[in-house]
PDB file of C-alpha atoms in Angstrom:
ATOM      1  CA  UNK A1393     123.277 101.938 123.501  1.00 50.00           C
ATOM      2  CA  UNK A1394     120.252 104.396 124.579  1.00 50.00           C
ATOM      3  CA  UNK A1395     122.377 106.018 127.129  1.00 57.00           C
ATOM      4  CA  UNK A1396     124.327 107.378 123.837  1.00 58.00           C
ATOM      5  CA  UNK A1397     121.122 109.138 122.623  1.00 62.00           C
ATOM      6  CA  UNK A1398     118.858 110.617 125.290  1.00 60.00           C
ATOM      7  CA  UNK A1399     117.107 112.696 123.089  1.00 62.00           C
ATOM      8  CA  UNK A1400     115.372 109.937 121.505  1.00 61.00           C
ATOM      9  CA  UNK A1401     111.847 109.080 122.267  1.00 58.00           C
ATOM     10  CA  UNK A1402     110.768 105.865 122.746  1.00 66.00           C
ATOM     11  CA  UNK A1403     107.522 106.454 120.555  1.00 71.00           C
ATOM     12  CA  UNK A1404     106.576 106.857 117.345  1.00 72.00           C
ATOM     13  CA  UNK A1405     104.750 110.271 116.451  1.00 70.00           C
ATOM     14  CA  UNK A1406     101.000 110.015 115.849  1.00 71.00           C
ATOM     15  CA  UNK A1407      99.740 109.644 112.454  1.00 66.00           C
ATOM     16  CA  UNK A1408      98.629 112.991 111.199  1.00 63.00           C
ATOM     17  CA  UNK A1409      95.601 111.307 109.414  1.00 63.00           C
ATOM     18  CA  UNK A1410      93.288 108.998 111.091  1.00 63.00           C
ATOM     19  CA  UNK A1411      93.376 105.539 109.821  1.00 67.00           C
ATOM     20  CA  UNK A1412      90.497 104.705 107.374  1.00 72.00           C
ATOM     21  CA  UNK A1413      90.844 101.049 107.081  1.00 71.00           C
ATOM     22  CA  UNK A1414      87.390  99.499 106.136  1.00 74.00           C
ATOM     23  CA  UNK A1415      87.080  95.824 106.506  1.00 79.00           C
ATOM     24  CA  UNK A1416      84.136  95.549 105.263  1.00 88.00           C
ATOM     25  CA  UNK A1417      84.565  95.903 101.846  1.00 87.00           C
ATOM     26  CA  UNK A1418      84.854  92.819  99.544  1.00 89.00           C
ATOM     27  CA  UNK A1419      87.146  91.873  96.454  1.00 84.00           C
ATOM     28  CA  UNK A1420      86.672  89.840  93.641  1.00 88.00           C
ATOM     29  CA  UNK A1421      90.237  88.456  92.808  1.00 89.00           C
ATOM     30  CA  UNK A1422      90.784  86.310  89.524  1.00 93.00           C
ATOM     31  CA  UNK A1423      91.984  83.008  90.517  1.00 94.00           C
ATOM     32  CA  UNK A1424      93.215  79.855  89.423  1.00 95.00           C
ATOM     33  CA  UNK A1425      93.317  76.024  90.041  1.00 94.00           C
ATOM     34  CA  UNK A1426      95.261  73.750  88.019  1.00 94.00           C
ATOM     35  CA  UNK A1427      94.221  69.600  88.873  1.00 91.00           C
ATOM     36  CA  UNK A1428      97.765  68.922  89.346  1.00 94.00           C
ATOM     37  CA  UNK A1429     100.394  70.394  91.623  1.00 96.00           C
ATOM     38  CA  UNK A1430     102.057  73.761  90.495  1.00 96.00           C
ATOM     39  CA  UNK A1431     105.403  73.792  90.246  1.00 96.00           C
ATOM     40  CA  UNK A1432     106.416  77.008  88.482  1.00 96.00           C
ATOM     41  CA  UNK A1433     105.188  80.214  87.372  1.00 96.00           C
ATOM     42  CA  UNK A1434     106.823  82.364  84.896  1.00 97.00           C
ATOM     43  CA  UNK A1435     105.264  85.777  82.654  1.00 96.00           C
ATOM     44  CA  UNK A1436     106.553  86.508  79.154  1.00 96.00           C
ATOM     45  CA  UNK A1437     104.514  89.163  76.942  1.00 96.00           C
ATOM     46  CA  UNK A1438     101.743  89.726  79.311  1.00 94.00           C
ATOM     47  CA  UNK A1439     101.079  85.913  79.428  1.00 97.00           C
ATOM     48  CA  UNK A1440     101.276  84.016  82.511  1.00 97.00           C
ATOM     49  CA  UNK A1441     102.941  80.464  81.746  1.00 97.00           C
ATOM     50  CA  UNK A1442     101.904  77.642  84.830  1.00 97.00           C
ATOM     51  CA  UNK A1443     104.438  74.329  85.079  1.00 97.00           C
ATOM     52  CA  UNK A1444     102.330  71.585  87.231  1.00 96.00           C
ATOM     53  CA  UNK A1445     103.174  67.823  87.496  1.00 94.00           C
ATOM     54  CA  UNK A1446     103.172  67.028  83.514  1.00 94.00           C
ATOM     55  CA  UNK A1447     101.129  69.889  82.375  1.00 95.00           C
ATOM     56  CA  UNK A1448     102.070  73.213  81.399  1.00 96.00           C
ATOM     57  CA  UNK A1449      98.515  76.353  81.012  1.00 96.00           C
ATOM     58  CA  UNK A1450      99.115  79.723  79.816  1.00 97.00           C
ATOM     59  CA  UNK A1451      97.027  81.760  81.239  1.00 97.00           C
ATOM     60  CA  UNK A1452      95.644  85.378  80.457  1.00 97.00           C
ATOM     61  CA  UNK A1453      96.563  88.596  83.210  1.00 95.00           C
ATOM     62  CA  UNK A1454      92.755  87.649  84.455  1.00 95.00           C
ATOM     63  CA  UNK A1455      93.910  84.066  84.967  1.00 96.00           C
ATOM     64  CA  UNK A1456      91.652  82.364  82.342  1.00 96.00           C
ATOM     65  CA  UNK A1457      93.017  79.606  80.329  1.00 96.00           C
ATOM     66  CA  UNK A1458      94.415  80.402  76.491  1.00 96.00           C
ATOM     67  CA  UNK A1459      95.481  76.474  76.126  1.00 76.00           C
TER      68      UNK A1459
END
């Protein structure tokens, strides 16, 4: 198949930026842990609805409990 195309490079082109990753920085990401095994996840009006084993939480888009 590369003997069809000669004039392709087997290279990709450098980046024209330098990459800038920092690993050092931290994040604080909202979480959430139910006492019973999740079993679905589902968002309706901005609310986030959690199915575990018998339970069901609705959770705020920060993942804090409403019930």
């Amino acid at each position: 198949l590369w003997a069809l195309c000669p004039s392709l490079q087997d290279q990709c082109d450098k980046s024209s930026e330098t990459s800038k990753l920092n690993l050092s920085v931290t994040y604080k990401l909202p979480t959430f842990t139910s006492d019973f095994p999740i079993q679905n996840m589902v968002t309706q009006d901005g609310i986030i609805y959690v199915g575990a084993v018998n339970r069901i939480y609705a959770l705020a888009p920060n993942l804090t409990k409403l019930s």
